[in-house]
PDB file of C-alpha atoms in Angstrom:
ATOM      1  CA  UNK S 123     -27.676 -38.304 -31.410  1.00 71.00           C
ATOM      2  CA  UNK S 124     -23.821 -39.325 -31.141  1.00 76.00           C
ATOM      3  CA  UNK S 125     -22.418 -42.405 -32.876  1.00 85.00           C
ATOM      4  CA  UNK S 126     -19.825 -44.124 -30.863  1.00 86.00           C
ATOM      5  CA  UNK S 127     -16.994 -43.360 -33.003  1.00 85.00           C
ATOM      6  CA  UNK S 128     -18.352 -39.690 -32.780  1.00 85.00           C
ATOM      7  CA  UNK S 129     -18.232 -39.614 -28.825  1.00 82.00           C
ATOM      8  CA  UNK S 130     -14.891 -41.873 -29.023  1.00 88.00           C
ATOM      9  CA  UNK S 131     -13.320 -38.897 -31.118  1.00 89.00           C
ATOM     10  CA  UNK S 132     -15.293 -36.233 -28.879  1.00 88.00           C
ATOM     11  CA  UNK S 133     -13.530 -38.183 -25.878  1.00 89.00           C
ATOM     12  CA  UNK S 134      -9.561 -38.122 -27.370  1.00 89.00           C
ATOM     13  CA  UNK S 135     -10.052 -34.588 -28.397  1.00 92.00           C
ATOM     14  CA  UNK S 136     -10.752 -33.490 -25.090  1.00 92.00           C
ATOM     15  CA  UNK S 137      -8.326 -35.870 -23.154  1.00 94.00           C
ATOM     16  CA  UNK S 138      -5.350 -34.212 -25.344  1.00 94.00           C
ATOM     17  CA  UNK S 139      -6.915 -31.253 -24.625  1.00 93.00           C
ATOM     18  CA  UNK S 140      -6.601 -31.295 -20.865  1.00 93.00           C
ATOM     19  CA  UNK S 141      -3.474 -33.399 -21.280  1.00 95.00           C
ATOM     20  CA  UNK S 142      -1.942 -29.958 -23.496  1.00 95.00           C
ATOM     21  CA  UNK S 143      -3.501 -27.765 -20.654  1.00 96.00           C
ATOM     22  CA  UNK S 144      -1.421 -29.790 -18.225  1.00 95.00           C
ATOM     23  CA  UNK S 145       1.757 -29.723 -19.589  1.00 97.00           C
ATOM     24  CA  UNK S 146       1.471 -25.469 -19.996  1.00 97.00           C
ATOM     25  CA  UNK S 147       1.001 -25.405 -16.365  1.00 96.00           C
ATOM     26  CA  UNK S 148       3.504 -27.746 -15.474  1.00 97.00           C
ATOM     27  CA  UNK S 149       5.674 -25.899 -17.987  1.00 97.00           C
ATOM     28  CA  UNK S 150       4.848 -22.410 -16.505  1.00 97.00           C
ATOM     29  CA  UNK S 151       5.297 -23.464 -12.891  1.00 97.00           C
ATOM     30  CA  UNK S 152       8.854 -24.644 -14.158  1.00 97.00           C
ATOM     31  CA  UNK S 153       9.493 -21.624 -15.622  1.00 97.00           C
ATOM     32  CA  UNK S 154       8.504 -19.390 -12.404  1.00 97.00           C
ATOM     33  CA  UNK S 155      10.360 -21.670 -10.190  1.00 97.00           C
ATOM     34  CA  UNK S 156      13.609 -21.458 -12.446  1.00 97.00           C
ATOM     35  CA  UNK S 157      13.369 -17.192 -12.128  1.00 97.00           C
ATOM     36  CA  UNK S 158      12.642 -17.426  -8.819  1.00 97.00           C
ATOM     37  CA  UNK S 159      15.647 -19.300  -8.557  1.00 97.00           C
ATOM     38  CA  UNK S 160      17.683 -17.182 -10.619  1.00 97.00           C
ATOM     39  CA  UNK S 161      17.080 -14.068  -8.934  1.00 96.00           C
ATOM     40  CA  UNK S 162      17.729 -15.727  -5.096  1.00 94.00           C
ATOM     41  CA  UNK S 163      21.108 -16.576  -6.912  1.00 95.00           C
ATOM     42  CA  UNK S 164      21.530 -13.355  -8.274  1.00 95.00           C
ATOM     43  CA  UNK S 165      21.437 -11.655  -4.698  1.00 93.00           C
ATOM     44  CA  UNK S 166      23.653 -14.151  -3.263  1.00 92.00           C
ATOM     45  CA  UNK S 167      26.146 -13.046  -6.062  1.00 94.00           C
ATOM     46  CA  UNK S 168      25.275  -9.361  -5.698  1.00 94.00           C
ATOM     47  CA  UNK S 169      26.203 -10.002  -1.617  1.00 94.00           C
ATOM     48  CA  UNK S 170      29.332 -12.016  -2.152  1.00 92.00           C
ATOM     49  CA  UNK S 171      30.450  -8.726  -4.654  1.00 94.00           C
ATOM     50  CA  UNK S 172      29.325  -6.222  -2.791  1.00 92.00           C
ATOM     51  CA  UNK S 173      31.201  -8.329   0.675  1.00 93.00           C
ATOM     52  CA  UNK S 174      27.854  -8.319   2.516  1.00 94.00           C
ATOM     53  CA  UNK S 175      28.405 -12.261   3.254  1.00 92.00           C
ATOM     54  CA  UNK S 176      31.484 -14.767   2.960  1.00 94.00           C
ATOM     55  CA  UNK S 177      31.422 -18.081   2.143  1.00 91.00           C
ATOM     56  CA  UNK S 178      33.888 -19.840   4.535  1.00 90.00           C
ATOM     57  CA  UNK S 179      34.152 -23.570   5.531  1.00 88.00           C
ATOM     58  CA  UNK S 180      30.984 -24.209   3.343  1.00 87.00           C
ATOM     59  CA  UNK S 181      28.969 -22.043   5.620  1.00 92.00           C
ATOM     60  CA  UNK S 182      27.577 -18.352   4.659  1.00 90.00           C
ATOM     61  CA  UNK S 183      28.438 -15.656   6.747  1.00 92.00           C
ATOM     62  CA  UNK S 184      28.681 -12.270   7.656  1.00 92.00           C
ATOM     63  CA  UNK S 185      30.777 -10.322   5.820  1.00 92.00           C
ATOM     64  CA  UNK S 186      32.181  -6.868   6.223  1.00 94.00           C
ATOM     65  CA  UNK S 187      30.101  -4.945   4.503  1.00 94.00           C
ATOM     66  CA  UNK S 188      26.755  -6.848   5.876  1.00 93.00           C
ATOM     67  CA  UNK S 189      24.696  -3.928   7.244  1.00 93.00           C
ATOM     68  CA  UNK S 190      24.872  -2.558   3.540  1.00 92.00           C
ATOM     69  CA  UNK S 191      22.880  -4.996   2.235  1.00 93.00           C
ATOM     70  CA  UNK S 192      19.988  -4.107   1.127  1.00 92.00           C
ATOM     71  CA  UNK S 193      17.424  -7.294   2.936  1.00 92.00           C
ATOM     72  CA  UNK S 194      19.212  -6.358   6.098  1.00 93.00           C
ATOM     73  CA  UNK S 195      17.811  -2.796   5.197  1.00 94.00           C
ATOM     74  CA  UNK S 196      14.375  -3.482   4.924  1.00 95.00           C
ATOM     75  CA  UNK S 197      14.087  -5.719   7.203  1.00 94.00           C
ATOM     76  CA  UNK S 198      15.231  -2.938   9.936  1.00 94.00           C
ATOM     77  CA  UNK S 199      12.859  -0.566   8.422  1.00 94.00           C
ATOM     78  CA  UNK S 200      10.006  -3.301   8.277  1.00 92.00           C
ATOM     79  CA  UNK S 201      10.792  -3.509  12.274  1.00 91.00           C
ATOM     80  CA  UNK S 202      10.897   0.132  12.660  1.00 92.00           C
ATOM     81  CA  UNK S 203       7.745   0.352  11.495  1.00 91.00           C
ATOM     82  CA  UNK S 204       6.030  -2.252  13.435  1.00 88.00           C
ATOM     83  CA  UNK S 205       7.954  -1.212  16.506  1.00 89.00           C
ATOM     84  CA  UNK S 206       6.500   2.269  15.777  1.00 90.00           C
ATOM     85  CA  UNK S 207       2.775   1.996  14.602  1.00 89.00           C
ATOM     86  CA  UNK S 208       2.090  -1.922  15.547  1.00 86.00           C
ATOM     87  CA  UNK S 209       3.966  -1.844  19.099  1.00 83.00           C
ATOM     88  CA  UNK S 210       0.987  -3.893  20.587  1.00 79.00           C
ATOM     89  CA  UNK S 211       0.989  -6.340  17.480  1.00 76.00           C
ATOM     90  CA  UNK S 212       2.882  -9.119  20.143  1.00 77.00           C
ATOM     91  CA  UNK S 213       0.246  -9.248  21.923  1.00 77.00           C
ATOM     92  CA  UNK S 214      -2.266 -10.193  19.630  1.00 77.00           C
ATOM     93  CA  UNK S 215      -4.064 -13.155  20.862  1.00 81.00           C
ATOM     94  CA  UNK S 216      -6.642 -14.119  18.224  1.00 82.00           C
ATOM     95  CA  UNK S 217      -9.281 -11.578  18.463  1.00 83.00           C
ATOM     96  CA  UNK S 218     -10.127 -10.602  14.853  1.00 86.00           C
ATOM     97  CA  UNK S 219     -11.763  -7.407  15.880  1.00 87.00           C
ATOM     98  CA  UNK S 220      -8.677  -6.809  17.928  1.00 83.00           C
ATOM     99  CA  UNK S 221      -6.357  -6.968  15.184  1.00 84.00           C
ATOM    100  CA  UNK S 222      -8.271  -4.710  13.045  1.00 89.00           C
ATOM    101  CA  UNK S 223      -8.484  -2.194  15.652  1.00 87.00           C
ATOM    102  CA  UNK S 224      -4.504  -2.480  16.129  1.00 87.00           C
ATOM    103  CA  UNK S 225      -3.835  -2.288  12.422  1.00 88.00           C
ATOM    104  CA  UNK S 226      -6.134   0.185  11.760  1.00 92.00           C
ATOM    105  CA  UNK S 227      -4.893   2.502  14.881  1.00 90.00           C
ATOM    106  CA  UNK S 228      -1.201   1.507  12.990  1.00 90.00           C
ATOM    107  CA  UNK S 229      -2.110   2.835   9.702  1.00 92.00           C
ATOM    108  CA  UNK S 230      -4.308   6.228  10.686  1.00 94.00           C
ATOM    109  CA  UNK S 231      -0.826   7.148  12.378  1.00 92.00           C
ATOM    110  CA  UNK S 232       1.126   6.187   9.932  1.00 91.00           C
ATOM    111  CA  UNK S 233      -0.990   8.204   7.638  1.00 94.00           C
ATOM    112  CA  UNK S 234      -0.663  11.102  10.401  1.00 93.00           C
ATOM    113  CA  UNK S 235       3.037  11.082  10.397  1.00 91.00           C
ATOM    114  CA  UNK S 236       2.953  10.967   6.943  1.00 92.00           C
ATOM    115  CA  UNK S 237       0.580  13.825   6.249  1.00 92.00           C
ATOM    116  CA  UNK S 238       2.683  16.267   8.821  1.00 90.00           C
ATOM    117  CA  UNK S 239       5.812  15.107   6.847  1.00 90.00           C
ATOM    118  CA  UNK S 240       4.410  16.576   3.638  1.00 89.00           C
ATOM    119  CA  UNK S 241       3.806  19.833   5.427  1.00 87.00           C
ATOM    120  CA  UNK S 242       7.161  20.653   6.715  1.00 79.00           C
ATOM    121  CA  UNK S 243       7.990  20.633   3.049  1.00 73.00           C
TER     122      UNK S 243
END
């Protein structure tokens, strides 16, 4: 069927192949991991600019303008929320079914509050 120079060739092909298919992904992962650096750097700039932290003593920390910035502002609003419509959500203890109850009790209120905000408008 094959001669062994045939399969030999079949065999290299495939080996740079997957070898070519490797270094993309490697090269790709690179790549992400580089943005994902950039932009982390990129907010640290836009905070030090903006005096949302300091840099003092080789330590980060709060600076004057800290409550502006805009992670400290979603994470308050992420713990509104769950304050709000997932108030039992500590005391989750493992139950699957429980947490889909709680989280779907969260969301049909959330939906609720939602749905009389758009008719007071």
């Amino acid at each position: 069927m094959f001669r062994e120079d045939q399969y030999f060739e079949a065999k290299v092909m495939l080996r740079s192949y997957k070898d070519a298919q490797d270094c993309i992904k490697t090269s790709a992962e690179r790549k992400m991991n580089l943005q994902n650096y950039e932009n982390l750097v990129n907010i640290i700039i836009d905070a030090k600019k903006n005096r949302g932290i300091e840099f003092k003593y080789e330590e980060v920390q709060k600076g004057p303008k800290f409550q502006n910035l805009k992670e400290i502002k979603l994470f308050q609003f992420s713990n509104f929320i769950f304050k709000r419509y997932m108030n039992t959500f500590d005391d989750f203890n493992g139950d699957y079914d429980g947490l889909k109850k709680q989280l779907n009790e969260g969301l049909f209120n959330m939906k609720r509050d939602y749905d009389l905000a758009n008719q007071k408008q």
